[in-house]
PDB file of C-alpha atoms in Angstrom:
ATOM      1  CA  MET Y   1       0.000   0.000   0.000  1.00 57.00           C
ATOM      2  CA  ILE Y   2       2.755   2.447   0.915  1.00 59.00           C
ATOM      3  CA  SER Y   3       4.534   1.967  -2.392  1.00 58.00           C
ATOM      4  CA  ASN Y   4       1.317   3.028  -4.148  1.00 62.00           C
ATOM      5  CA  LEU Y   5       1.336   6.457  -2.491  1.00 62.00           C
ATOM      6  CA  THR Y   6       2.526   8.470  -5.442  1.00 59.00           C
ATOM      7  CA  LYS Y   7       2.613  12.203  -5.932  1.00 59.00           C
ATOM      8  CA  ALA Y   8       0.076  12.026  -8.772  1.00 58.00           C
ATOM      9  CA  LYS Y   9      -2.373  10.051  -6.677  1.00 64.00           C
ATOM     10  CA  LEU Y  10      -2.050  12.078  -3.481  1.00 66.00           C
ATOM     11  CA  SER Y  11      -1.855  15.553  -4.995  1.00 64.00           C
ATOM     12  CA  ASP Y  12      -5.343  15.120  -6.453  1.00 68.00           C
ATOM     13  CA  MET Y  13      -6.886  13.984  -3.164  1.00 75.00           C
ATOM     14  CA  SER Y  14      -8.709  16.138  -0.697  1.00 79.00           C
ATOM     15  CA  ARG Y  15      -7.492  15.920   2.881  1.00 77.00           C
ATOM     16  CA  ALA Y  16     -10.652  14.000   3.810  1.00 82.00           C
ATOM     17  CA  SER Y  17     -10.069  11.457   1.022  1.00 84.00           C
ATOM     18  CA  MET Y  18      -6.424  11.085   2.044  1.00 82.00           C
ATOM     19  CA  ASN Y  19      -7.499  10.503   5.624  1.00 83.00           C
ATOM     20  CA  ASP Y  20     -10.049   7.880   4.537  1.00 86.00           C
ATOM     21  CA  LEU Y  21      -7.448   6.076   2.405  1.00 84.00           C
ATOM     22  CA  MET Y  22      -4.859   5.986   5.160  1.00 85.00           C
ATOM     23  CA  MET Y  23      -7.280   4.968   7.898  1.00 85.00           C
ATOM     24  CA  SER Y  24      -8.824   2.234   5.745  1.00 87.00           C
ATOM     25  CA  ASN Y  25      -5.322   0.766   5.482  1.00 84.00           C
ATOM     26  CA  GLY Y  26      -4.757   0.690   9.243  1.00 88.00           C
ATOM     27  CA  PHE Y  27      -3.055   4.055   9.790  1.00 90.00           C
ATOM     28  CA  SER Y  28      -4.150   6.603  12.350  1.00 93.00           C
ATOM     29  CA  PHE Y  29      -3.983  10.349  11.814  1.00 93.00           C
ATOM     30  CA  THR Y  30      -1.579  11.969  14.283  1.00 91.00           C
ATOM     31  CA  GLY Y  31      -1.284  15.545  13.125  1.00 89.00           C
ATOM     32  CA  GLU Y  32      -0.943  18.133  10.447  1.00 89.00           C
ATOM     33  CA  GLY Y  33       1.436  21.023   9.920  1.00 87.00           C
ATOM     34  CA  SER Y  34       1.335  23.631   7.216  1.00 88.00           C
ATOM     35  CA  ALA Y  35       2.912  21.306   4.655  1.00 91.00           C
ATOM     36  CA  ARG Y  36       2.443  17.675   5.724  1.00 91.00           C
ATOM     37  CA  ARG Y  37      -0.026  15.280   7.298  1.00 91.00           C
ATOM     38  CA  THR Y  38       1.347  12.570   9.585  1.00 92.00           C
ATOM     39  CA  TYR Y  39      -0.026   9.082  10.172  1.00 94.00           C
ATOM     40  CA  LEU Y  40       1.060   6.409  12.623  1.00 93.00           C
ATOM     41  CA  GLY Y  41       1.491   2.906  11.227  1.00 90.00           C
ATOM     42  CA  PHE Y  42      -0.816   0.163  12.474  1.00 87.00           C
ATOM     43  CA  ASP Y  43       2.086  -1.426  14.371  1.00 90.00           C
ATOM     44  CA  LYS Y  44       3.078   1.945  15.936  1.00 90.00           C
ATOM     45  CA  GLN Y  45       6.674   1.399  14.780  1.00 92.00           C
ATOM     46  CA  TYR Y  46       6.767   4.104  12.132  1.00 93.00           C
ATOM     47  CA  VAL Y  47       5.086   7.289  10.943  1.00 93.00           C
ATOM     48  CA  ILE Y  48       4.282   8.329   7.422  1.00 93.00           C
ATOM     49  CA  LYS Y  49       4.648  11.974   6.459  1.00 93.00           C
ATOM     50  CA  VAL Y  50       2.495  12.846   3.456  1.00 91.00           C
ATOM     51  CA  PRO Y  51       3.137  16.212   1.807  1.00 91.00           C
ATOM     52  CA  VAL Y  52       0.135  18.389   1.036  1.00 88.00           C
ATOM     53  CA  CYS Y  53       2.091  20.982  -0.974  1.00 88.00           C
ATOM     54  CA  GLY Y  54       5.505  21.612  -2.502  1.00 90.00           C
ATOM     55  CA  ALA Y  55       6.959  22.713   0.838  1.00 92.00           C
ATOM     56  CA  GLY Y  56       5.986  19.347   2.332  1.00 92.00           C
ATOM     57  CA  GLU Y  57       7.623  17.509  -0.532  1.00 92.00           C
ATOM     58  CA  PHE Y  58      10.781  19.574  -0.009  1.00 92.00           C
ATOM     59  CA  ALA Y  59      10.705  18.885   3.755  1.00 91.00           C
ATOM     60  CA  ASN Y  60      10.423  15.126   3.168  1.00 93.00           C
ATOM     61  CA  LYS Y  61      13.360  15.141   0.754  1.00 92.00           C
ATOM     62  CA  ARG Y  62      15.446  17.299   3.073  1.00 88.00           C
ATOM     63  CA  GLU Y  63      14.830  15.074   6.095  1.00 89.00           C
ATOM     64  CA  HIS Y  64      15.654  11.979   4.074  1.00 90.00           C
ATOM     65  CA  ASP Y  65      18.839  13.533   2.679  1.00 87.00           C
ATOM     66  CA  THR Y  66      19.867  14.657   6.168  1.00 82.00           C
ATOM     67  CA  TYR Y  67      19.435  11.155   7.538  1.00 83.00           C
ATOM     68  CA  ARG Y  68      21.004   9.407   4.539  1.00 82.00           C
ATOM     69  CA  ASN Y  69      24.041  11.670   4.367  1.00 77.00           C
ATOM     70  CA  GLY Y  70      24.844  11.383   8.042  1.00 66.00           C
ATOM     71  CA  ASN Y  71      23.477  13.181  11.029  1.00 57.00           C
ATOM     72  CA  ASP Y  72      26.888  14.477  12.036  1.00 54.00           C
ATOM     73  CA  ILE Y  73      26.869  17.082   9.253  1.00 48.00           C
ATOM     74  CA  PHE Y  74      25.471  19.514  11.814  1.00 48.00           C
ATOM     75  CA  ASP Y  75      28.608  19.660  13.951  1.00 47.00           C
ATOM     76  CA  PRO Y  76      29.254  20.954  16.492  1.00 42.00           C
ATOM     77  CA  PHE Y  77      25.726  20.293  17.721  1.00 45.00           C
ATOM     78  CA  ASP Y  78      25.296  16.697  16.477  1.00 50.00           C
ATOM     79  CA  LYS Y  79      21.697  17.166  15.385  1.00 51.00           C
ATOM     80  CA  ARG Y  80      20.202  13.694  15.198  1.00 77.00           C
ATOM     81  CA  LEU Y  81      17.284  12.665  13.014  1.00 83.00           C
ATOM     82  CA  ALA Y  82      15.222   9.509  13.510  1.00 88.00           C
ATOM     83  CA  PRO Y  83      15.841   6.838  10.824  1.00 89.00           C
ATOM     84  CA  CYS Y  84      13.745   7.348   7.693  1.00 92.00           C
ATOM     85  CA  ARG Y  85      13.400   6.533   4.021  1.00 92.00           C
ATOM     86  CA  LEU Y  86      11.708   8.179   1.072  1.00 93.00           C
ATOM     87  CA  ILE Y  87       9.117   6.292  -0.968  1.00 89.00           C
ATOM     88  CA  ASN Y  88       8.518   7.288  -4.595  1.00 85.00           C
ATOM     89  CA  ASP Y  89      10.625  10.383  -3.961  1.00 84.00           C
ATOM     90  CA  TYR Y  90       7.596  11.842  -2.160  1.00 86.00           C
ATOM     91  CA  VAL Y  91       6.305  10.130   1.016  1.00 91.00           C
ATOM     92  CA  LEU Y  92       8.605   9.883   4.039  1.00 94.00           C
ATOM     93  CA  ILE Y  93       8.519   6.887   6.368  1.00 94.00           C
ATOM     94  CA  MET Y  94      10.219   7.520   9.702  1.00 94.00           C
ATOM     95  CA  GLN Y  95      10.799   5.265  12.660  1.00 93.00           C
ATOM     96  CA  ALA Y  96       8.426   6.304  15.440  1.00 92.00           C
ATOM     97  CA  ILE Y  97       9.937   7.659  18.604  1.00 88.00           C
ATOM     98  CA  GLU Y  98       9.172   6.154  21.991  1.00 83.00           C
ATOM     99  CA  ASP Y  99       8.931   9.200  24.261  1.00 77.00           C
ATOM    100  CA  ASP Y 100       7.851  12.436  22.600  1.00 78.00           C
ATOM    101  CA  MET Y 101       9.261  15.468  24.377  1.00 80.00           C
ATOM    102  CA  GLY Y 102       8.327  17.912  21.649  1.00 73.00           C
ATOM    103  CA  PHE Y 103       6.778  21.222  22.547  1.00 71.00           C
ATOM    104  CA  HIS Y 104       8.229  21.136  26.089  1.00 78.00           C
ATOM    105  CA  ASP Y 105      10.640  23.863  27.052  1.00 81.00           C
ATOM    106  CA  PHE Y 106      14.373  23.242  27.053  1.00 81.00           C
ATOM    107  CA  ASP Y 107      14.795  23.148  30.843  1.00 83.00           C
ATOM    108  CA  GLU Y 108      11.996  20.602  31.164  1.00 82.00           C
ATOM    109  CA  ILE Y 109      13.610  18.310  28.571  1.00 81.00           C
ATOM    110  CA  LYS Y 110      16.974  18.596  30.306  1.00 78.00           C
ATOM    111  CA  LYS Y 111      15.353  17.750  33.648  1.00 79.00           C
ATOM    112  CA  ILE Y 112      13.572  14.692  32.204  1.00 76.00           C
ATOM    113  CA  LEU Y 113      16.802  13.387  30.691  1.00 77.00           C
ATOM    114  CA  SER Y 114      18.907  14.011  33.780  1.00 74.00           C
ATOM    115  CA  VAL Y 115      16.919  11.549  35.911  1.00 74.00           C
ATOM    116  CA  ARG Y 116      16.688   8.744  33.381  1.00 71.00           C
ATOM    117  CA  ASP Y 117      19.376   6.090  33.639  1.00 67.00           C
ATOM    118  CA  ASP Y 118      18.291   4.321  30.456  1.00 64.00           C
ATOM    119  CA  VAL Y 119      19.073   7.272  28.205  1.00 65.00           C
ATOM    120  CA  GLU Y 120      22.295   7.806  26.314  1.00 60.00           C
ATOM    121  CA  PHE Y 121      22.707  11.474  25.567  1.00 56.00           C
ATOM    122  CA  SER Y 122      25.292  14.160  25.366  1.00 57.00           C
ATOM    123  CA  ARG Y 123      25.230  16.630  28.227  1.00 58.00           C
ATOM    124  CA  ASP Y 124      25.640  19.247  25.509  1.00 64.00           C
ATOM    125  CA  LEU Y 125      22.058  19.626  24.354  1.00 73.00           C
ATOM    126  CA  ARG Y 126      22.534  22.911  22.507  1.00 72.00           C
ATOM    127  CA  TRP Y 127      21.657  21.220  19.221  1.00 73.00           C
ATOM    128  CA  ILE Y 128      17.985  20.981  20.170  1.00 77.00           C
ATOM    129  CA  HIS Y 129      17.761  24.787  20.208  1.00 77.00           C
ATOM    130  CA  ASN Y 130      17.939  24.489  16.410  1.00 76.00           C
ATOM    131  CA  ILE Y 131      14.858  22.248  16.328  1.00 79.00           C
ATOM    132  CA  ASP Y 132      11.490  23.947  15.860  1.00 79.00           C
ATOM    133  CA  SER Y 133       9.438  23.644  19.064  1.00 81.00           C
ATOM    134  CA  TYR Y 134      12.029  21.206  20.456  1.00 82.00           C
ATOM    135  CA  GLN Y 135      10.470  18.345  18.504  1.00 86.00           C
ATOM    136  CA  VAL Y 136      12.670  15.631  19.997  1.00 85.00           C
ATOM    137  CA  GLY Y 137      12.111  12.305  21.642  1.00 85.00           C
ATOM    138  CA  LEU Y 138      13.749   9.052  22.576  1.00 84.00           C
ATOM    139  CA  LEU Y 139      14.456   6.210  20.205  1.00 83.00           C
ATOM    140  CA  ASN Y 140      16.222   3.165  21.636  1.00 80.00           C
ATOM    141  CA  GLY Y 141      17.475   5.287  24.515  1.00 77.00           C
ATOM    142  CA  ARG Y 142      18.909   7.968  22.240  1.00 78.00           C
ATOM    143  CA  LEU Y 143      17.662  11.535  21.895  1.00 81.00           C
ATOM    144  CA  VAL Y 144      16.640  12.270  18.289  1.00 84.00           C
ATOM    145  CA  THR Y 145      14.613  14.817  16.400  1.00 83.00           C
ATOM    146  CA  TYR Y 146      11.619  13.745  14.368  1.00 84.00           C
ATOM    147  CA  ASP Y 147      11.069  16.986  12.473  1.00 82.00           C
ATOM    148  CA  TYR Y 148      13.937  18.785  10.822  1.00 67.00           C
ATOM    149  CA  GLU Y 149      11.960  21.808   9.696  1.00 59.00           C
TER     150      GLU Y 149
END
């Protein structure tokens, strides 16, 4: 089903039709930004980011390129992106995070991480200041971002 999500098919769909298609295939709607709609896979192991305009398509490609080309290109802040892949050069599939800390303030995130002994993270968290609304979370005990833009 995912491999059938092409730009031609999705660009002609209304948001309601897109929602119906995704939900009829076991996905649940999780949110929408200005450029993409996000769905959680039926097994809750991954999310699908579907662009609703050119900016969403660009964001998907940029996140994929960032992950594929190495997350350390953002030195000195070691910005980390959750694993992802691009389908049909359009739809982004990203591994779902376990603990979403997005939209918390920086001090709250730092406090949460400081008391967890199962988390591997750098004490230098300055890199998350570059993430819109601190959209970070934990994936296998590692702090990652799930939204580059």
